[in-house]
XYZ file of C-alpha atoms in Angstrom:
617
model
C 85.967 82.060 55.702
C 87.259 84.335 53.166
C 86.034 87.086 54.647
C 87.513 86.658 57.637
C 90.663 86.262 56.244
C 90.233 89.305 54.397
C 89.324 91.094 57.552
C 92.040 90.019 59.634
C 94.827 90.895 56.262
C 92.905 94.695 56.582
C 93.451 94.868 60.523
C 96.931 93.765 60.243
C 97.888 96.601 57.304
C 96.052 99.492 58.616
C 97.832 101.054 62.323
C 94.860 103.311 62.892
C 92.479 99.520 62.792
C 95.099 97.899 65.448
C 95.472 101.473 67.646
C 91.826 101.552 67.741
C 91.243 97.883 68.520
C 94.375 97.624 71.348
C 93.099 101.188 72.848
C 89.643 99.388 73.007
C 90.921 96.646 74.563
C 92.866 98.296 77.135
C 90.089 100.555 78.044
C 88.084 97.405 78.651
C 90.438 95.439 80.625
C 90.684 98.186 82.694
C 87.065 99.156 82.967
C 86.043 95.609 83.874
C 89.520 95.346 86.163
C 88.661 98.489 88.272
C 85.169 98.090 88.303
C 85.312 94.466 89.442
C 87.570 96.395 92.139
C 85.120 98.647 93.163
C 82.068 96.315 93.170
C 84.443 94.306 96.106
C 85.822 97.348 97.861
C 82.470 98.918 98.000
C 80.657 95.538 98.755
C 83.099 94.873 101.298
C 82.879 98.481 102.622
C 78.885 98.083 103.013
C 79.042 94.802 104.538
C 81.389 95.811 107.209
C 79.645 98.655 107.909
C 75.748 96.757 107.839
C 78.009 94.394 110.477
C 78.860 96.559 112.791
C 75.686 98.583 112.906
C 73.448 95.254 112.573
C 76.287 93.629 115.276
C 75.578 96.519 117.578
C 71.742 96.809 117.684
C 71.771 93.534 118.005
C 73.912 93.531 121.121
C 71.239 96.377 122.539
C 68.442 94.208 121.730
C 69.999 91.158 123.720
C 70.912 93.576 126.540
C 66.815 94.500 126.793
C 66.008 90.939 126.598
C 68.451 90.367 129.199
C 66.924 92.726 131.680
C 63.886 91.120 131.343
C 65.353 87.459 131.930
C 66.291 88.923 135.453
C 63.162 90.015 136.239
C 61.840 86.510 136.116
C 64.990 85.043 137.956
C 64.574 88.040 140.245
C 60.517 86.758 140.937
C 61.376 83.386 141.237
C 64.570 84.024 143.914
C 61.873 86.024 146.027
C 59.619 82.799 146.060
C 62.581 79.971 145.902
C 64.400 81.840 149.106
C 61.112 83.091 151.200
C 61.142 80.759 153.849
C 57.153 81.672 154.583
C 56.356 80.512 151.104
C 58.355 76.908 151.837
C 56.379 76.793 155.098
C 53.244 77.781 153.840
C 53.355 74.931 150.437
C 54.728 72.230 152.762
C 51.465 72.805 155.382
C 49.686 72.464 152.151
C 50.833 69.270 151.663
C 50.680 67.715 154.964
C 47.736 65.692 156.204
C 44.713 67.762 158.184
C 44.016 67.317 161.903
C 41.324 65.120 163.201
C 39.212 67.901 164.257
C 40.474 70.426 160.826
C 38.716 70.776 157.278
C 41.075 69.894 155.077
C 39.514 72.045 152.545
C 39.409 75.281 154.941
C 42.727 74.888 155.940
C 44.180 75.107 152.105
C 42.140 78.298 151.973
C 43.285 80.003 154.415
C 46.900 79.003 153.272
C 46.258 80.025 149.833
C 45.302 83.481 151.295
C 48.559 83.755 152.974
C 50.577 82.328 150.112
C 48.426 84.882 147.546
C 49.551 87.808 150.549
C 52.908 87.245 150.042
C 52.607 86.715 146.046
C 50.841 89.980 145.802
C 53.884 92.110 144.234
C 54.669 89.811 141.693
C 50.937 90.844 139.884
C 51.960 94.434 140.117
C 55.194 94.613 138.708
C 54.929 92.298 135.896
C 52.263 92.779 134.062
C 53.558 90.352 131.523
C 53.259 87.240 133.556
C 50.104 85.758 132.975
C 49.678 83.178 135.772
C 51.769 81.818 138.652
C 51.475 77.975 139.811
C 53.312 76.446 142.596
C 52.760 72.350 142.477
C 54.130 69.766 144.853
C 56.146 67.328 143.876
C 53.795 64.669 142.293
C 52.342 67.651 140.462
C 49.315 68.768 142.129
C 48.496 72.362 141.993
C 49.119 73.877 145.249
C 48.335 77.422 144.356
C 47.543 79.514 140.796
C 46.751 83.315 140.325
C 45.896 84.333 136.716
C 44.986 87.372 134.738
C 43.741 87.515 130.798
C 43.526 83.353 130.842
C 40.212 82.128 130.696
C 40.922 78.629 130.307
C 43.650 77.117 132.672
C 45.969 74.644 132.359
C 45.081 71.126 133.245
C 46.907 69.282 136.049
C 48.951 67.272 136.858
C 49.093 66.843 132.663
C 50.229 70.185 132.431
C 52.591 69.360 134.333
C 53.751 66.772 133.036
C 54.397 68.254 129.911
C 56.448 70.980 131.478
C 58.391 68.239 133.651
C 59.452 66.557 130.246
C 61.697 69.553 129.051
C 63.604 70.363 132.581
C 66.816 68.593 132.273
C 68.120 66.893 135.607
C 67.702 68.292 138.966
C 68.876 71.857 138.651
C 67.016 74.376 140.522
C 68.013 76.806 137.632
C 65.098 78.442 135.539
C 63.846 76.253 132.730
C 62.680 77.679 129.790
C 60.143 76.062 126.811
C 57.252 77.675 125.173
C 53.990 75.964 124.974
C 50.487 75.790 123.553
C 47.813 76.619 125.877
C 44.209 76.752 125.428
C 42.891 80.489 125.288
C 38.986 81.039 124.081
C 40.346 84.506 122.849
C 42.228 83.317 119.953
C 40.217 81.838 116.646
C 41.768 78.530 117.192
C 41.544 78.349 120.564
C 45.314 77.535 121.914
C 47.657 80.209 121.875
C 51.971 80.229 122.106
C 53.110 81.227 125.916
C 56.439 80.987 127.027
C 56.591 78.807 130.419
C 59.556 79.407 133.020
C 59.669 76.785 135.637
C 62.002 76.207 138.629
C 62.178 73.709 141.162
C 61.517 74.582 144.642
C 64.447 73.609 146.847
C 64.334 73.328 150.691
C 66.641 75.972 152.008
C 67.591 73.539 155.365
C 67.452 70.307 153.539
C 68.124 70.867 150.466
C 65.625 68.660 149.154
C 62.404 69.823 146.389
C 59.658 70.380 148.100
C 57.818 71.829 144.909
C 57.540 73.657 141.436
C 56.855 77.090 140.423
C 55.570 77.543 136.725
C 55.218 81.118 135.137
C 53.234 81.245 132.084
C 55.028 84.339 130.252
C 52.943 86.593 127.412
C 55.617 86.644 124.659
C 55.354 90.096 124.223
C 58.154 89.557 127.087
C 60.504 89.455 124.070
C 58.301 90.401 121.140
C 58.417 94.068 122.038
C 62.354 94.281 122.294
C 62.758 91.611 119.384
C 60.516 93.852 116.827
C 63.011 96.649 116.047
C 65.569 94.481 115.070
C 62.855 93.196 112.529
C 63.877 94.890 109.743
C 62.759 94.565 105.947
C 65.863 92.460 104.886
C 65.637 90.466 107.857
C 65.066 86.599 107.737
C 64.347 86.166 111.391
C 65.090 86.265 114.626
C 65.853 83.345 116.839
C 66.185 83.106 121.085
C 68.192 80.388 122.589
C 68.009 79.371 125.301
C 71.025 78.202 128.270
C 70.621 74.252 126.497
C 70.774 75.752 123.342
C 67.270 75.248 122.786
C 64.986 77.450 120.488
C 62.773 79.411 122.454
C 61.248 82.466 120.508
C 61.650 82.887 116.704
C 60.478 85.424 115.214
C 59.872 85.472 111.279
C 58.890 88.019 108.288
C 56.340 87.773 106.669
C 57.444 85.442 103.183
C 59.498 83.377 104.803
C 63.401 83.292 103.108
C 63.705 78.870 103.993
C 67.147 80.098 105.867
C 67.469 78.592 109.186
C 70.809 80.047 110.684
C 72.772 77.526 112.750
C 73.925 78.539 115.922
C 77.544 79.045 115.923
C 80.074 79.330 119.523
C 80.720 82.563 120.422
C 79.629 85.944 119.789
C 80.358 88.031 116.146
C 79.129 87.963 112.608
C 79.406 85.559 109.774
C 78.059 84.601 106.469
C 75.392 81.900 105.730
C 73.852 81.410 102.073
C 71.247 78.964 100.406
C 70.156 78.659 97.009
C 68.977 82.397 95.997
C 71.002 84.744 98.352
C 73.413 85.252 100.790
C 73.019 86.771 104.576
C 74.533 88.221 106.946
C 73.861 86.674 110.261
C 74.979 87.959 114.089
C 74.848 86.125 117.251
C 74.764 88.031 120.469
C 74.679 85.997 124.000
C 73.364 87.409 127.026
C 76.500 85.753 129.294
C 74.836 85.496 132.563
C 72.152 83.433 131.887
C 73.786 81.525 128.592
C 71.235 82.939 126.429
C 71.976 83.611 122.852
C 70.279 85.322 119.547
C 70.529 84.868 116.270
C 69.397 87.149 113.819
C 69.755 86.985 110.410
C 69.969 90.294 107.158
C 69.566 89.559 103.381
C 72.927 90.749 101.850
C 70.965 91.251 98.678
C 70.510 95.137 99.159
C 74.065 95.331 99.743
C 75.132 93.669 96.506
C 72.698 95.136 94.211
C 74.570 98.612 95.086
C 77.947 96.919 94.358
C 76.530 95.411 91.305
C 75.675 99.150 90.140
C 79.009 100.427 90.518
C 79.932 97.908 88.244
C 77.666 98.308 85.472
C 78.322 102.309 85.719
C 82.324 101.170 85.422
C 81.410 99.214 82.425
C 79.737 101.658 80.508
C 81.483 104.163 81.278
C 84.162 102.479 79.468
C 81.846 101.679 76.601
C 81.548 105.091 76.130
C 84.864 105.806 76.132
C 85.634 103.378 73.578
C 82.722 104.886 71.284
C 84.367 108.748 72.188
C 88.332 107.311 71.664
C 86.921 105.723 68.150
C 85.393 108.439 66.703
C 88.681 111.320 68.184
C 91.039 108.433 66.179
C 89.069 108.664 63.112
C 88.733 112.126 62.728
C 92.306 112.846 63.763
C 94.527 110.284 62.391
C 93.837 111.738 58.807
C 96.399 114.414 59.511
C 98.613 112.774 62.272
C 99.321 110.187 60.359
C 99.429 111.405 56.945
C 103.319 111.816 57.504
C 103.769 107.815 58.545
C 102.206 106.993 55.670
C 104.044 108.654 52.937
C 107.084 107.331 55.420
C 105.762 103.719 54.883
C 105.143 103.724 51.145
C 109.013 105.262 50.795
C 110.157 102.297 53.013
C 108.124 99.934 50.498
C 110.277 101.403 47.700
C 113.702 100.961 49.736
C 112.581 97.473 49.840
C 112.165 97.127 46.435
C 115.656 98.273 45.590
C 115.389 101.850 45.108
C 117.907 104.069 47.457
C 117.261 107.245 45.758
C 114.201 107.672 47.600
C 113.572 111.592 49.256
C 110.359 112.325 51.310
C 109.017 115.910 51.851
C 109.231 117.382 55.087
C 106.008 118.185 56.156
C 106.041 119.355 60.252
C 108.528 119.636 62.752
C 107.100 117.155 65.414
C 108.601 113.424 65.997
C 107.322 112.664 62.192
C 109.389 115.313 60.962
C 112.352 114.326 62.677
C 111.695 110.821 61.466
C 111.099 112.109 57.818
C 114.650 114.023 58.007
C 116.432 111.274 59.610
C 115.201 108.932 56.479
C 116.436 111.144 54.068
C 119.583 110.922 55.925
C 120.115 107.640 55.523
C 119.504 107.188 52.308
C 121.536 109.966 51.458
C 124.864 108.465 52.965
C 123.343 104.531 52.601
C 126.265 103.850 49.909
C 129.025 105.410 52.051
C 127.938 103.448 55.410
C 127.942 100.233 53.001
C 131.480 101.016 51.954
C 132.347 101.481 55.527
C 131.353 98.390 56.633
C 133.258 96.808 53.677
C 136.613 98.774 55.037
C 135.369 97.590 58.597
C 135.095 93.623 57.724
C 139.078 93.890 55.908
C 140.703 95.842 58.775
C 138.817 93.059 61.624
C 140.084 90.298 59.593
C 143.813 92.240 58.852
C 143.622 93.215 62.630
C 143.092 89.281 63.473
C 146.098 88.331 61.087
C 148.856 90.752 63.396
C 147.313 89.469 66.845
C 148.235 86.010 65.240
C 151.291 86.770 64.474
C 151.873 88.534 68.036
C 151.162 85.500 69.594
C 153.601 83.135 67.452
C 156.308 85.840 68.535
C 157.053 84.619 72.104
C 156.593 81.254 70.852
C 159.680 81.748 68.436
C 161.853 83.603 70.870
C 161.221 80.429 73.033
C 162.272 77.991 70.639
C 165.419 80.190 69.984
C 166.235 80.106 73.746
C 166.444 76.398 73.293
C 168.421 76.236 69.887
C 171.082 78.700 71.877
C 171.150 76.454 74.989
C 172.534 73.685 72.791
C 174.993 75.431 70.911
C 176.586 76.700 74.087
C 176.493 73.174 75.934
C 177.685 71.207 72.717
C 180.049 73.803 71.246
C 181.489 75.715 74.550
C 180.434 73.368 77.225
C 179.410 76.568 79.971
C 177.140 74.519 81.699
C 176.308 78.470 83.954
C 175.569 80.218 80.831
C 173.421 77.192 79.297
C 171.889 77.152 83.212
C 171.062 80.817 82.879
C 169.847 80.227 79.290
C 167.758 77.604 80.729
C 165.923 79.179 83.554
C 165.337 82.377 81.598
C 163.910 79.596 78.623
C 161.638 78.054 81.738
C 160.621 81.434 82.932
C 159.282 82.388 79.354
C 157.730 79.294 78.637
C 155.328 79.615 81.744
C 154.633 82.938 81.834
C 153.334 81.870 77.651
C 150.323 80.406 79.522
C 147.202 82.698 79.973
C 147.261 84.500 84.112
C 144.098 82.657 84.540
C 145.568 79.147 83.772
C 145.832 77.020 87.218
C 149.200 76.171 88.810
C 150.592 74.879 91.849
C 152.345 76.398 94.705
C 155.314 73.638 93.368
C 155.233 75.117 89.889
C 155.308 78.523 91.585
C 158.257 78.451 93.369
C 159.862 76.569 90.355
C 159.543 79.665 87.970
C 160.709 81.858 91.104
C 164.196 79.869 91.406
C 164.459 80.513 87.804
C 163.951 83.879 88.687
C 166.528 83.760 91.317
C 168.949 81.647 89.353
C 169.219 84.684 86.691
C 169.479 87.407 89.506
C 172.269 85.509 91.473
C 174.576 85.293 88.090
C 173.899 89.381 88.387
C 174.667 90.024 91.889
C 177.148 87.000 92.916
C 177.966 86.381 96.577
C 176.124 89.447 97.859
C 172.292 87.615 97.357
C 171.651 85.006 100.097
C 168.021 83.450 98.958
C 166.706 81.215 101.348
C 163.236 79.204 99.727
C 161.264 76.650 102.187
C 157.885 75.106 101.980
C 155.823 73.268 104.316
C 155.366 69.608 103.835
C 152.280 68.764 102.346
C 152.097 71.768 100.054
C 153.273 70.925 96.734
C 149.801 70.818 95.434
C 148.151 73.265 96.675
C 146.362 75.406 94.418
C 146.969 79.361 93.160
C 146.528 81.584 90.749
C 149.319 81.861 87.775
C 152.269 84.904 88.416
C 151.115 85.547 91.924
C 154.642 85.522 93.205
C 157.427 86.791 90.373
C 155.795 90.315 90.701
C 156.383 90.614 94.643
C 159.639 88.686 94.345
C 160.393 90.960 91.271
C 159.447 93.963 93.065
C 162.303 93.286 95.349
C 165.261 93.223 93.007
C 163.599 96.704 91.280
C 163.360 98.816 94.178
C 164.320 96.896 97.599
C 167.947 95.986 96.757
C 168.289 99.124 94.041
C 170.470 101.115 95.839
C 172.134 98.815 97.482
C 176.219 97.821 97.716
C 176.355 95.335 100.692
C 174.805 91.896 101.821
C 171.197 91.335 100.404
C 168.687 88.583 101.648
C 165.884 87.202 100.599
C 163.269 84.695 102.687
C 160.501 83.187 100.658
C 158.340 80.783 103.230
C 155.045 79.023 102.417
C 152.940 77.460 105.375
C 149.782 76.870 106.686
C 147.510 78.615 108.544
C 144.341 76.932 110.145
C 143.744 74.267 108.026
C 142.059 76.214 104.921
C 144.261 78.825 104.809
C 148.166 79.062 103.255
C 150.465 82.286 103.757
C 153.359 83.058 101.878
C 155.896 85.439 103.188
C 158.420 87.347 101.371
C 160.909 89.337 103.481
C 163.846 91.087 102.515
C 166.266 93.723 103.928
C 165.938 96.205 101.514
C 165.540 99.638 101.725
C 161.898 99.852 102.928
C 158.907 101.411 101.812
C 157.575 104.815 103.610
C 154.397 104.266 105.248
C 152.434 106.499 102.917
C 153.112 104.864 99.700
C 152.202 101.881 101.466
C 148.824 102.939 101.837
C 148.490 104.305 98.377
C 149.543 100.953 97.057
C 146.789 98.557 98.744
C 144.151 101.461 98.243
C 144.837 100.847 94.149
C 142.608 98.659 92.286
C 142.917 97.866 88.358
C 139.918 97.916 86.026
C 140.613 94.496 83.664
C 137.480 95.659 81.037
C 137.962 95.086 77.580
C 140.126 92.211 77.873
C 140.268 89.156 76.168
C 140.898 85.878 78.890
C 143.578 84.714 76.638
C 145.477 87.989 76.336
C 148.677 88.437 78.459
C 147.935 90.784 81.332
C 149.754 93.428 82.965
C 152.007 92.176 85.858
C 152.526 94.258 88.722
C 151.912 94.392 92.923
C 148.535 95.919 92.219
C 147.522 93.152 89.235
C 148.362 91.111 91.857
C 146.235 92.491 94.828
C 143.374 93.191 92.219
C 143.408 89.339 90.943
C 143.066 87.832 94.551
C 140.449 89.843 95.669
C 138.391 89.262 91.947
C 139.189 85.367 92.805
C 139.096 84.682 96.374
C 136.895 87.768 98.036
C 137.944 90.089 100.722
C 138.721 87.445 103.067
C 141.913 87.212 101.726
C 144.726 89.448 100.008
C 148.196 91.143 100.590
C 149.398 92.754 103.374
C 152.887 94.451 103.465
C 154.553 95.042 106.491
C 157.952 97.579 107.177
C 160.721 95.694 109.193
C 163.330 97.120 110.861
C 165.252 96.267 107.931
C 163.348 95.815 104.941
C 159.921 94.864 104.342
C 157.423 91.747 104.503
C 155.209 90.866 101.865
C 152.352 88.175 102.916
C 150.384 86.734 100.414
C 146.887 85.182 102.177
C 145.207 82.779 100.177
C 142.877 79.414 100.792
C 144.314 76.569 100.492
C 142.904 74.027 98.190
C 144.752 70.793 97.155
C 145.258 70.834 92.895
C 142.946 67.420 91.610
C 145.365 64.766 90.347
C 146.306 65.241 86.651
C 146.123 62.542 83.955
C 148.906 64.137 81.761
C 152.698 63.830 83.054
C 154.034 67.219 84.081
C 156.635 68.625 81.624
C 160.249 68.866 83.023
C 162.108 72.134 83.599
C 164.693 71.203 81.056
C 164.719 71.255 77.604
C 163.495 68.918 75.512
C 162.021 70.080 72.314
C 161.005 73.522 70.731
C 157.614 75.594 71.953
């Protein structure tokens, strides 16, 4: 255990130990990452291409097999629709005259019957003998080659009457044991093709045809598909019934289940897995399955791999011995840099390091002397940084209480003037300019009230009619229902503002005012401010709503700047481009229309505060 520990302490301390180790690591994780990759692409790559070939000569071999399947319907048709060949096996079957030999007569008819049969021994030299049977089974009529031992009847055909399903006249295929004296044990595998012979007029069976089939019928197309991977072949067929398998040598225990349709898919059992492709022959319904060991396939995939892997053992071994060798002299300079820092640590900041090269450990060798050099002069900065924060917090303190005390004087005046001179206008003007101060104290992003809004603004006005007398006509309405909607803090004095500053300026006669909140919709609240000023020229108007202000560096609680573009710049940070200020020139004058949503203020808990005075600030 305490070597371990000891071992892990001398990782931990040593860089070149932990670059080696995480380098080794990497290289690893990425050998055994993009090998793993490659083993699938390249498995993946192999298997689609074994598919398609395997798919494909698969498809060929079921197209052979097909053409062969026609012959036999092709026979059969020439014997199920010859209507000599119905009359010929139904005089077989009736009764001889009084004055006929039974006997004779069935010779002479087989004669006939083996006249018309005659092709059938020439071009298929595959079939190895043709029965027709009547309908209890008796054997009408056989012609054989290459079978020295026929078939018994009627239990031959009895056995071939057991696996024809129903009364189709359609060719039924099975595959049978037969005696044959040429094979060792006597019986040999045949496949059998029988098909009911209908009655053309009547429709009714009149009789059976059986063809016993050599299997090299599908043996010789069915062998180059018989690869060395294979695990067998396997003929269906129309009922889904195996027909003809063909299998290798050591047997693989896979049986492939037939799946619908034609294409390739996987099938595995306990030691490999396989590929296996099922082709159907659509006319006749017949299908085959053949199945390819996948095990070839992998083992390539599996050698990509293990190259991937050691190729990245060897790099490790090549990266472990170039970091040996080299980090002596690389990292000579971030040692003697380390064992300076150790000293720094200790206490001592008259440390100095050689300069040794002028790569990125030079540069980090100079930049250390550096700091220590001006360590005590960046520690007295800091010290003259702290007082002047702290001295700096003191004034913006004392900035604040300012207002508050001009406030509070306000008030103080107000009384002297209603108590000592009783000028209830002065004291009123006193009071509104006391009111106007006293909100605008609040920080801009404080909520308010369209109510307290237009408050502060006939505070405004109150101080701007004792200016201009009986030449300012204001005229202030609000919609019912309005009081408490919500807005945004000193929204309105800078519009109405702007109207006293340059509007009525220059002005000697009649000036009017129209401030008019109302709904629009029912989220939406417009207030217009129209007077009939001198104007503003269309350009400037356009300069004016193009301006935007950048607020960075502010404190929330700090007072902001108040103007017409504050104001445009606040309601589009608050309420989005959906809403805003639009300014309109009149014939006289101009129109100011503040867009904003309308959202009713929540019910407060305190009582409001009343516009007079009460009490100091």
């Amino acid at each position: 255990m305490t070597k371990w520990r000891s071992l892990i302490r001398y990782i931990r301390q040593k860089f070149k130990v932990k670059l080696i180790i995480s380098l080794s690591v990497i290289i690893t994780v990425c050998s055994v990452v993009i090998g793993y990759i490659s083993y699938r692409i390249n498995l993946q790559l192999f298997e689609d291409e074994i598919s398609n070939q395997y798919l494909k000569t698969s498809e060929q071999t079921m197209e052979q097999i097909g053409y062969k399947i026609q012959d036999i319907y092709r026979i059969t048709d020439f014997i199920f629709f010859h209507p000599y060949v119905e009359q010929l096996v139904l005089d077989m079957q009736a009764e001889a005259g009084e004055h006929e030999s039974a006997a004779y007569r069935n010779y002479q008819l087989e004669r006939e019957l083996a006249k018309v049969l005659l092709p059938i021994k020439s071009e298929t030299p595959y079939i190895r003998a043709v029965y027709i049977t009547d309908v209890r089974g008796n054997n009408l009529f056989y012609s054989h080659s290459n079978m020295l031992v026929p078939p018994q009847f009627p239990e031959f055909y009895n056995q071939v009457e057991k696996g024809i399903p129903g009364s189709s006249a359609e060719i039924v295929w099975q595959r049978l044991k037969l005696p044959d004296e040429l094979e060792p044990s006597g019986e040999k595998s045949y496949l059998v093709a029988a098909r009911k012979l209908m009655s053309t007029k009547q429709y009714r069976q009149y009789g059976t045809i059986i063809l016993i089939i050599d299997e090299t019928l599908f043996e010789e197309s069915l062998n180059p598909l018989m690869t060395a991977r294979a695990t067998g072949l396997h003929l269906y067929d129309q009922y889904n019934r195996l027909l003809y398998s063909l299998e290798p040598r050591q047997p693989t225990g896979l049986m492939p289940e037939l799946e619908e349709g034609t294409g390739t898919f996987i099938q595995s059992n306990s030691t490999a897995d396989y590929l296996t492709v099922t082709s159907v022959y659509e006319p006749r319904g017949f299908k085959l399955l053949s199945s390819v060991s996948l095990s070839g396939i992998k083992e390539k995939g599996r050698n990509v791999y293990k190259l991937a892997l050691v190729s990245g053992f060897i790099s490790i071994l090549l990266m472990t011995a170039s970091i040996s060798f080299l980090s002596g002299k690389m990292l000579k300079p971030l040692l003697v840099l380390v064992k300076a820092m150790h000293r720094v640590r200790d206490g001592n900041f008259r440390v100095a390091i050689p300069k040794a090269s002028a790569d990125e450990f030079g540069f980090l060798t100079d930049s250390f002397n550096r700091m220590m050099s001006h360590i005590d002069t960046l520690i007295q900065e800091a010290y003259v940084s702290k007082l002047s924060e702290k001295e700096a917090e003191l004034k913006a303190l004392q900035a604040q209480l300012n207002p508050h005390f001009l406030h509070n004087t306000l008030n103080t005046i107000y009384w002297k003037i209603m108590l000592l001179y009783d000028d209830e206008e002065t004291a009123s003007l006193v009071t509104s300019l006391s009111n106007l101060l006293k909100y605008s104290l609040e920080p801009v992003s404080t909520p308010s009230t369209l109510q307290e809004e237009l408050a502060q603004i006939r505070n405004y006005i109150n101080i701007q009619e004792a200016r201009y007398g009986s030449n300012l006509h204001v005229s202030i309405t609000m919609e019912e229902g309005l009081e408490q909607g919500r807005m945004q803090r000193l929204l309105l004095q800078p519009l109405v503002e702007n109207v006293f500053v340059h509007a009525f300026r220059d002005m000697s006669g009649e000036k009017r005012l129209s401030i008019r909140a109302f709904r629009q919709g029912e989220d939406r609240l417009r207030i217009d401010i129209e007077d009939n000023g001198c104007g503003m020229p269309t350009e400037n108007l356009h300069v004016l709503l193009r301006k935007r202000l950048t607020a960075a560096g502010r404190r929330p609680e700090e007072r902001e700047s108040i103007g017409i573009n504050n104001v445009i710049r606040r309601i589009d940070l608050v309420y989005g481009d959906a809403y805003g200020l639009e300014i309109h020139p009149l014939r006289e004058g101009t129109r100011v229309s503040l867009k904003l949503p309308f959202i009713v203020e929540e019910e407060k808990t305190d009582e409001p505060e009343d516009a007079d005075f009460t009490g100091g600030g």
